C-alpha cells in the first residue's frame, strides 16, 4: 500500500469523530417563530407546516414557556390581527395582538428574549408589506418612505410592550436608520434591531403566507425583496443595514443562500442570523411523512450546514425538536 495520508483514521469511531468535529449546533443558536391570533384560544394547526400552530393570546405564553424550558433563548413573534385594512392600522396600536403577546410572554418567562417581526403584510388587506401608491411607471407599488413611518410606529409599540429585539422584514430602504433613531428618541436605546437584510423574493415563503394569512392579493414582492440571482447586492444590503445601526443582520432563506451566509460571515463582524423558512420546513416534513427522508438526520445536517456556512443564529420551526435531539 502506497498511501500514508488516510483521512479515514480520524473517522474510525465516534470518539475520534467527536474530537475532530469542526462545527456544532447548540440550542443556544436557536430562535423559535410563533404565530399568534387575537382570539384567546385558537391552537389552530397550520396544514402546510405540520407541527406548527397559530396560538391564541391565552396560549402563546405557554408555548413560549415550553421553548424557554428546553433552553431555547429566543422566540420570534408574528401577529395575525382580527382586522385588516389598507394602512395596516392593527400593526401599530399599543394593544395590538403582538404587543399583548409580548406582555403575556414577558410576564410568564421574563428571561426569554422576545423578538417581534416588524412588517405590514399580516395587517394590510392587500397583503403587501407596506402602504401602496402608483410608481412612475403607473404600477401599483409599495411606497417606501410612507411605509417606513408606519414601521416606526409599529416598532415603538412593540418596544413599549417589552420586546427585546425588533426585526424589520419589509425590505424598505432606510428603515433600520429610522427605527434606530425613533427607538433612541423614545427611551428604547436598549432595544436591539435584527434586520432582515438580505431577504430574497423566494418561492420558499409559500407555507408562511398560509401560516400568517398574508399572501399578496395581487402582484408579488419583487419590487422590494431581492432578486435570488444577486449575491453582491446582498452584501451591499447587509453593509447598509450595519451602517444604519442594525445589531444583528439576517440572510433569508437559508438553504439556497448558504453562499451569501458564508460571504457575509467573512466580510462582516456582526452577529449573523439565517432564517430556515417555511418552505424549507414543509418540503422536508412532506418527504419525511412519506418515509423518504429521516427527519432528525436531515434537520441536524441542514442546521449544521447553516452553522458551517457562518451563521450563529438559526431561526427555525424545528427549534423545539432540535432542543430534544441535541440533548440525546
Ligand atoms: C414578511 C415575512 C415573511 C416571512 C417572514 N416575514 C413572508 C414574506 O415575505 O412573504 C417568511 C418566513 C417563512 O417563510 O418562514 N413579514
CSV table of C-alpha atoms and ligand atoms in Angstrom, one decimal:
chain,number,residue,atom,x,y,z
A,1,UNK,CA,0.0,0.0,0.0
A,2,UNK,CA,1.5,3.4,-1.0
A,3,UNK,CA,-0.9,5.6,1.0
A,4,UNK,CA,0.4,7.4,4.0
A,5,UNK,CA,-2.3,10.0,4.3
A,6,UNK,CA,-5.5,8.4,5.4
A,7,UNK,CA,-8.3,10.8,6.4
A,8,UNK,CA,-10.4,7.8,7.5
A,9,UNK,CA,-8.1,7.3,10.5
A,10,UNK,CA,-10.0,10.0,12.3
A,11,UNK,CA,-13.4,8.7,11.3
A,12,UNK,CA,-12.9,5.3,12.8
A,13,UNK,CA,-15.1,5.7,15.8
A,14,UNK,CA,-17.4,8.3,17.4
A,15,UNK,CA,-14.8,9.4,19.9
A,16,UNK,CA,-12.4,10.4,17.2
A,17,UNK,CA,-15.2,12.0,15.1
A,18,UNK,CA,-16.3,13.9,18.2
A,19,UNK,CA,-12.7,15.1,18.8
A,20,UNK,CA,-12.2,16.4,15.3
A,21,UNK,CA,-15.7,17.8,14.6
A,22,UNK,CA,-15.4,21.4,13.4
A,23,UNK,CA,-19.0,22.6,13.7
A,24,UNK,CA,-21.6,22.2,16.4
A,25,UNK,CA,-25.2,23.2,16.6
A,26,UNK,CA,-26.3,24.2,20.1
A,27,UNK,CA,-29.7,25.0,21.5
A,28,UNK,CA,-28.1,28.4,22.2
A,29,UNK,CA,-28.2,29.2,18.5
A,30,UNK,CA,-31.9,28.7,18.0
A,31,UNK,CA,-34.9,31.0,17.6
A,32,UNK,CA,-38.4,29.6,17.6
A,33,UNK,CA,-41.0,31.5,15.4
A,34,UNK,CA,-44.5,31.7,16.9
A,35,UNK,CA,-47.8,32.8,15.3
A,36,UNK,CA,-50.4,34.4,17.5
A,37,UNK,CA,-54.0,35.3,16.8
A,38,UNK,CA,-56.2,37.7,18.6
A,39,UNK,CA,-58.7,35.2,20.0
A,40,UNK,CA,-57.9,33.9,23.5
A,41,UNK,CA,-58.0,30.3,22.4
A,42,UNK,CA,-57.1,29.2,18.9
A,43,UNK,CA,-54.5,26.4,18.7
A,44,UNK,CA,-55.1,26.1,15.0
A,45,UNK,CA,-52.9,23.7,13.1
A,46,UNK,CA,-51.1,25.1,10.1
A,47,UNK,CA,-51.7,22.4,7.5
A,48,UNK,CA,-48.8,23.3,5.2
A,49,UNK,CA,-46.4,23.3,8.2
A,50,UNK,CA,-47.2,20.1,10.2
A,51,UNK,CA,-46.4,20.6,13.9
A,52,UNK,CA,-46.8,24.4,13.8
A,53,UNK,CA,-49.8,26.3,15.2
A,54,UNK,CA,-51.5,29.6,15.3
A,55,UNK,CA,-51.7,30.2,19.0
A,56,UNK,CA,-54.4,32.2,20.8
A,57,UNK,CA,-53.4,35.1,23.1
A,58,UNK,CA,-54.2,32.9,26.2
A,59,UNK,CA,-51.9,30.1,24.8
A,60,UNK,CA,-48.9,31.8,23.4
A,61,UNK,CA,-47.2,32.4,26.7
A,62,UNK,CA,-47.4,28.7,27.4
A,63,UNK,CA,-45.9,27.9,24.0
A,64,UNK,CA,-43.1,30.3,24.7
A,65,UNK,CA,-42.5,29.0,28.2
A,66,UNK,CA,-42.1,25.4,26.8
A,67,UNK,CA,-39.4,26.8,24.5
A,68,UNK,CA,-37.7,28.6,27.4
A,69,UNK,CA,-37.8,25.3,29.4
A,70,UNK,CA,-35.8,23.5,26.8
A,71,UNK,CA,-33.2,26.2,26.8
A,72,UNK,CA,-34.2,28.0,23.6
A,73,UNK,CA,-33.0,31.6,24.2
A,74,UNK,CA,-35.5,33.5,21.9
A,75,UNK,CA,-38.8,33.4,20.2
A,76,UNK,CA,-39.9,35.5,17.1
A,77,UNK,CA,-43.5,36.6,17.1
A,78,UNK,CA,-45.8,37.1,14.1
A,79,UNK,CA,-49.3,38.5,14.7
A,80,UNK,CA,-52.5,37.7,12.9
A,81,UNK,CA,-54.9,40.5,13.6
A,82,UNK,CA,-58.7,40.3,13.6
A,83,UNK,CA,-58.9,43.4,11.4
A,84,UNK,CA,-57.0,44.2,8.3
A,85,UNK,CA,-57.2,47.5,6.3
A,86,UNK,CA,-55.2,49.3,3.6
A,87,UNK,CA,-53.0,51.0,6.1
A,88,UNK,CA,-52.3,48.0,8.3
A,89,UNK,CA,-53.6,50.0,11.3
A,90,UNK,CA,-53.7,46.9,13.6
A,91,UNK,CA,-50.0,46.7,13.4
A,92,UNK,CA,-49.0,49.8,15.4
A,93,UNK,CA,-51.7,50.0,18.1
A,94,UNK,CA,-50.3,49.7,21.6
A,95,UNK,CA,-52.8,46.9,22.3
A,96,UNK,CA,-52.0,45.1,19.0
A,97,UNK,CA,-52.0,41.3,19.0
A,98,UNK,CA,-48.2,41.2,19.1
A,99,UNK,CA,-48.0,43.8,21.9
A,100,UNK,CA,-50.4,41.8,24.0
A,101,UNK,CA,-48.5,38.6,23.3
A,102,UNK,CA,-45.1,40.2,24.2
A,103,UNK,CA,-46.6,41.3,27.6
A,104,UNK,CA,-48.0,37.9,28.3
A,105,UNK,CA,-44.7,36.1,27.4
A,106,UNK,CA,-42.6,38.5,29.3
A,107,UNK,CA,-44.8,38.1,32.4
A,108,UNK,CA,-44.5,34.4,32.2
A,109,UNK,CA,-40.9,34.0,31.1
A,110,UNK,CA,-39.0,37.2,32.0
A,111,UNK,CA,-35.7,35.7,30.9
A,112,UNK,CA,-36.7,34.7,27.4
A,113,UNK,CA,-35.6,37.0,24.6
A,114,UNK,CA,-38.7,38.2,22.7
A,115,UNK,CA,-38.2,39.3,19.1
A,116,UNK,CA,-41.0,40.8,17.1
A,117,UNK,CA,-41.4,40.7,13.3
A,118,UNK,CA,-42.0,44.3,12.1
A,119,UNK,CA,-43.8,44.4,8.8
A,120,UNK,CA,-47.2,45.2,7.4
A,121,UNK,CA,-48.1,42.2,5.3
A,122,UNK,CA,-50.0,40.4,8.1
A,123,UNK,CA,-52.0,43.6,8.7
A,124,UNK,CA,-52.9,45.0,5.3
A,125,UNK,CA,-56.0,43.8,3.4
A,126,UNK,CA,-54.0,43.8,0.2
A,127,UNK,CA,-51.2,41.6,1.8
A,128,UNK,CA,-48.3,43.8,0.7
A,129,UNK,CA,-45.5,44.7,3.2
A,130,UNK,CA,-46.3,48.4,3.1
A,131,UNK,CA,-48.6,51.3,2.0
A,132,UNK,CA,-49.4,51.4,-1.7
A,133,UNK,CA,-49.1,54.2,-4.3
A,134,UNK,CA,-48.6,54.3,-8.1
A,135,UNK,CA,-45.0,54.4,-9.1
A,136,UNK,CA,-43.6,56.4,-12.0
A,137,UNK,CA,-44.4,53.5,-14.4
A,138,UNK,CA,-48.1,53.7,-13.3
A,139,UNK,CA,-47.7,50.4,-11.5
A,140,UNK,CA,-49.3,50.0,-8.0
A,141,UNK,CA,-46.3,49.5,-5.7
A,142,UNK,CA,-45.2,49.9,-2.1
A,143,UNK,CA,-44.4,53.5,-1.1
A,144,UNK,CA,-41.1,53.3,0.6
A,145,UNK,CA,-40.9,56.4,2.8
A,146,UNK,CA,-44.6,56.4,3.8
A,147,UNK,CA,-44.2,52.8,4.9
A,148,UNK,CA,-41.1,53.5,6.9
A,149,UNK,CA,-43.1,56.0,9.0
A,150,UNK,CA,-45.7,53.3,9.9
A,151,UNK,CA,-43.0,50.7,10.6
A,152,UNK,CA,-41.5,53.1,13.1
A,153,UNK,CA,-44.9,53.3,14.9
A,154,UNK,CA,-45.1,49.5,14.9
A,155,UNK,CA,-41.6,49.0,16.3
A,156,UNK,CA,-42.2,51.7,19.0
A,157,UNK,CA,-45.4,49.9,20.1
A,158,UNK,CA,-43.5,46.5,20.3
A,159,UNK,CA,-40.7,48.1,22.3
A,160,UNK,CA,-43.2,49.8,24.6
A,161,UNK,CA,-44.8,46.4,25.2
A,162,UNK,CA,-41.4,44.9,26.2
A,163,UNK,CA,-39.8,43.4,23.1
A,164,UNK,CA,-36.1,42.9,23.4
A,165,UNK,CA,-35.4,42.9,19.7
A,166,UNK,CA,-37.4,44.3,16.8
A,167,UNK,CA,-36.9,42.6,13.4
A,168,UNK,CA,-38.0,44.6,10.3
A,169,UNK,CA,-38.8,42.1,7.5
A,170,UNK,CA,-40.3,44.6,5.0
A,171,UNK,CA,-37.1,45.4,3.0
A,172,UNK,CA,-37.9,49.1,2.7
A,173,UNK,CA,-34.8,51.3,2.2
A,174,UNK,CA,-33.7,53.3,5.2
A,175,UNK,CA,-35.9,51.6,7.8
A,176,UNK,CA,-33.1,50.5,10.0
A,177,UNK,CA,-31.9,54.0,10.5
A,178,UNK,CA,-35.4,55.3,11.1
A,179,UNK,CA,-36.1,52.6,13.6
A,180,UNK,CA,-32.8,53.2,15.5
A,181,UNK,CA,-33.4,56.9,15.6
A,182,UNK,CA,-37.0,56.6,16.9
A,183,UNK,CA,-36.2,53.9,19.4
A,184,UNK,CA,-33.4,56.1,20.8
A,185,UNK,CA,-35.5,59.2,20.9
A,186,UNK,CA,-38.2,57.3,22.8
A,187,UNK,CA,-36.1,55.9,25.6
A,188,UNK,CA,-35.7,52.5,24.0
A,189,UNK,CA,-31.9,52.7,23.4
A,190,UNK,CA,-31.6,49.2,24.8
A,191,UNK,CA,-33.9,47.6,22.3
A,192,UNK,CA,-31.9,45.9,19.6
A,193,UNK,CA,-32.6,45.6,15.8
A,194,UNK,CA,-32.3,42.3,14.0
A,195,UNK,CA,-32.6,43.4,10.3
A,196,UNK,CA,-33.8,41.0,7.6
A,197,UNK,CA,-31.0,42.5,5.5
A,198,UNK,CA,-30.6,40.1,2.6
A,199,UNK,CA,-34.2,38.9,2.1
A,200,UNK,CA,-34.8,37.3,-1.2
A,201,UNK,CA,-38.1,37.2,-3.2
A,202,UNK,CA,-38.4,33.5,-2.6
A,203,UNK,CA,-40.8,30.7,-3.6
A,204,UNK,CA,-39.9,29.1,-0.2
A,205,UNK,CA,-42.2,31.5,1.7
A,206,UNK,CA,-45.3,29.8,0.3
A,207,UNK,CA,-46.4,28.0,3.5
A,208,UNK,CA,-45.7,31.0,5.7
A,209,UNK,CA,-48.3,33.0,3.8
A,210,UNK,CA,-50.9,30.5,4.9
A,211,UNK,CA,-49.5,30.5,8.5
A,212,UNK,CA,-49.6,34.3,8.7
A,213,UNK,CA,-52.6,34.7,6.4
A,214,UNK,CA,-50.6,37.2,4.5
A,215,UNK,CA,-50.4,36.3,0.7
A,216,UNK,CA,-50.4,39.4,-1.5
A,217,UNK,CA,-53.8,39.8,-3.1
A,218,UNK,CA,-52.2,40.9,-6.4
A,219,UNK,CA,-48.7,41.0,-7.8
A,220,UNK,CA,-45.7,39.8,-5.9
A,221,UNK,CA,-42.9,41.2,-3.7
A,222,UNK,CA,-40.2,41.6,-6.3
A,223,UNK,CA,-40.2,45.4,-6.1
A,224,UNK,CA,-38.9,45.2,-2.5
A,225,UNK,CA,-37.5,41.8,-1.9
A,226,UNK,CA,-34.2,40.8,-3.6
A,227,UNK,CA,-33.6,39.0,-6.8
A,228,UNK,CA,-32.3,35.5,-6.0
A,229,UNK,CA,-29.6,36.0,-8.7
A,230,UNK,CA,-27.8,38.8,-6.8
A,231,UNK,CA,-25.1,38.0,-4.3
A,232,UNK,CA,-23.1,41.2,-4.5
A,233,UNK,CA,-26.3,43.2,-3.9
A,234,UNK,CA,-27.0,41.1,-0.8
A,235,UNK,CA,-23.6,42.1,0.7
A,236,UNK,CA,-24.4,45.8,-0.1
A,237,UNK,CA,-27.8,45.5,1.7
A,238,UNK,CA,-26.1,44.0,4.7
A,239,UNK,CA,-23.4,46.7,4.7
A,240,UNK,CA,-26.2,49.4,4.6
A,241,UNK,CA,-28.1,47.9,7.5
A,242,UNK,CA,-24.9,47.7,9.6
A,243,UNK,CA,-24.2,51.4,8.8
A,244,UNK,CA,-27.8,52.3,9.7
A,245,UNK,CA,-27.4,50.7,13.1
A,246,UNK,CA,-28.5,47.0,12.9
A,247,UNK,CA,-27.3,44.9,15.8
A,248,UNK,CA,-27.9,41.6,14.0
A,249,UNK,CA,-28.2,41.0,10.3
A,250,UNK,CA,-30.0,38.2,8.6
A,251,UNK,CA,-29.9,36.2,5.4
A,252,UNK,CA,-33.2,34.6,4.3
A,253,UNK,CA,-34.0,31.9,3.2
A,254,UNK,CA,-31.1,29.8,4.4
A,255,UNK,CA,-30.6,26.7,2.3
A,256,UNK,CA,-30.4,28.2,-1.2
A,257,UNK,CA,-28.3,31.1,0.1
A,258,UNK,CA,-25.5,29.4,2.1
A,259,UNK,CA,-23.0,31.1,-0.2
A,260,UNK,CA,-24.4,34.5,0.9
A,261,UNK,CA,-24.2,33.5,4.5
A,262,UNK,CA,-20.5,32.5,4.0
A,263,UNK,CA,-19.7,35.7,2.2
A,264,UNK,CA,-21.4,37.8,4.9
A,265,UNK,CA,-19.6,35.9,7.7
A,266,UNK,CA,-16.2,36.5,6.0
A,267,UNK,CA,-16.9,40.2,5.3
A,268,UNK,CA,-18.6,41.5,8.5
A,269,UNK,CA,-18.0,41.2,12.2
A,270,UNK,CA,-21.6,41.3,13.5
A,271,UNK,CA,-23.9,38.5,14.7
A,272,UNK,CA,-25.4,36.8,11.7
A,273,UNK,CA,-28.8,35.1,11.6
A,274,UNK,CA,-30.2,32.7,9.0
A,275,UNK,CA,-33.9,32.1,8.5
A,276,UNK,CA,-34.7,28.4,7.8
A,277,UNK,CA,-38.0,29.3,6.2
A,278,UNK,CA,-41.4,27.7,5.9
A,279,UNK,CA,-40.9,26.1,2.5
A,280,UNK,CA,-37.7,24.5,3.7
A,281,UNK,CA,-39.6,23.1,6.6
A,282,UNK,CA,-42.6,22.0,4.6
A,283,UNK,CA,-40.6,20.1,1.9
A,284,UNK,CA,-38.7,18.1,4.5
A,285,UNK,CA,-41.8,17.4,6.5
A,286,UNK,CA,-43.6,16.2,3.4
A,287,UNK,CA,-40.7,13.9,2.4
A,288,UNK,CA,-40.4,12.6,6.0
A,289,UNK,CA,-44.1,11.8,6.2
A,290,UNK,CA,-43.6,9.6,3.1
A,291,UNK,CA,-40.7,7.8,4.7
A,292,UNK,CA,-38.4,9.2,2.0
A,293,UNK,CA,-36.2,11.2,4.4
A,294,UNK,CA,-35.1,10.7,8.0
A,295,UNK,CA,-36.3,14.0,9.5
A,296,UNK,CA,-34.0,14.1,12.5
A,297,UNK,CA,-30.8,13.3,10.4
A,298,UNK,CA,-31.9,15.7,7.7
A,299,UNK,CA,-32.5,18.6,10.1
A,300,UNK,CA,-29.3,18.0,12.0
A,301,UNK,CA,-27.4,18.1,8.7
A,302,UNK,CA,-29.1,21.2,7.4
A,303,UNK,CA,-28.7,23.2,10.7
A,304,UNK,CA,-25.0,22.1,10.9
A,305,UNK,CA,-24.6,23.3,7.3
A,306,UNK,CA,-26.1,26.7,8.2
A,307,UNK,CA,-23.6,27.0,11.1
A,308,UNK,CA,-20.7,25.8,9.0
A,309,UNK,CA,-21.6,28.5,6.4
A,310,UNK,CA,-21.1,31.0,9.2
A,311,UNK,CA,-24.5,31.9,10.8
A,312,UNK,CA,-24.5,31.9,14.6
A,313,UNK,CA,-28.3,32.4,14.9
A,314,UNK,CA,-30.7,29.9,13.3
A,315,UNK,CA,-34.4,30.8,13.1
A,316,UNK,CA,-36.2,27.5,12.6
A,317,UNK,CA,-39.6,25.9,13.1
A,318,UNK,CA,-37.7,22.8,14.2
A,319,UNK,CA,-36.3,24.6,17.3
A,320,UNK,CA,-38.3,22.5,19.8
A,321,UNK,CA,-37.4,19.2,18.1
A,322,UNK,CA,-33.8,20.2,17.8
A,323,UNK,CA,-33.6,21.1,21.5
A,324,UNK,CA,-34.6,17.5,22.2
A,325,UNK,CA,-32.4,15.9,19.5
A,326,UNK,CA,-29.3,17.9,20.6
A,327,UNK,CA,-29.7,16.5,24.1
A,328,UNK,CA,-29.7,12.9,23.0
B,1,LIG,C1,-42.9,39.1,6.0
B,1,LIG,C2,-42.3,37.8,6.3
B,1,LIG,C3,-42.3,36.7,5.5
B,1,LIG,C4,-41.6,35.7,6.2
B,1,LIG,C5,-41.2,36.3,7.4
B,1,LIG,N1,-41.6,37.6,7.4
B,1,LIG,C6,-43.1,36.4,4.3
B,1,LIG,C7,-42.9,37.1,3.1
B,1,LIG,O1,-42.0,38.0,2.9
B,1,LIG,O2,-43.7,36.9,2.1
B,1,LIG,C8,-41.4,34.3,5.7
B,1,LIG,C9,-41.0,33.3,6.7
B,1,LIG,C10,-41.1,31.9,6.3
B,1,LIG,O3,-41.4,31.6,5.1
B,1,LIG,O4,-40.9,31.0,7.1
B,1,LIG,N2,-43.4,39.8,7.1
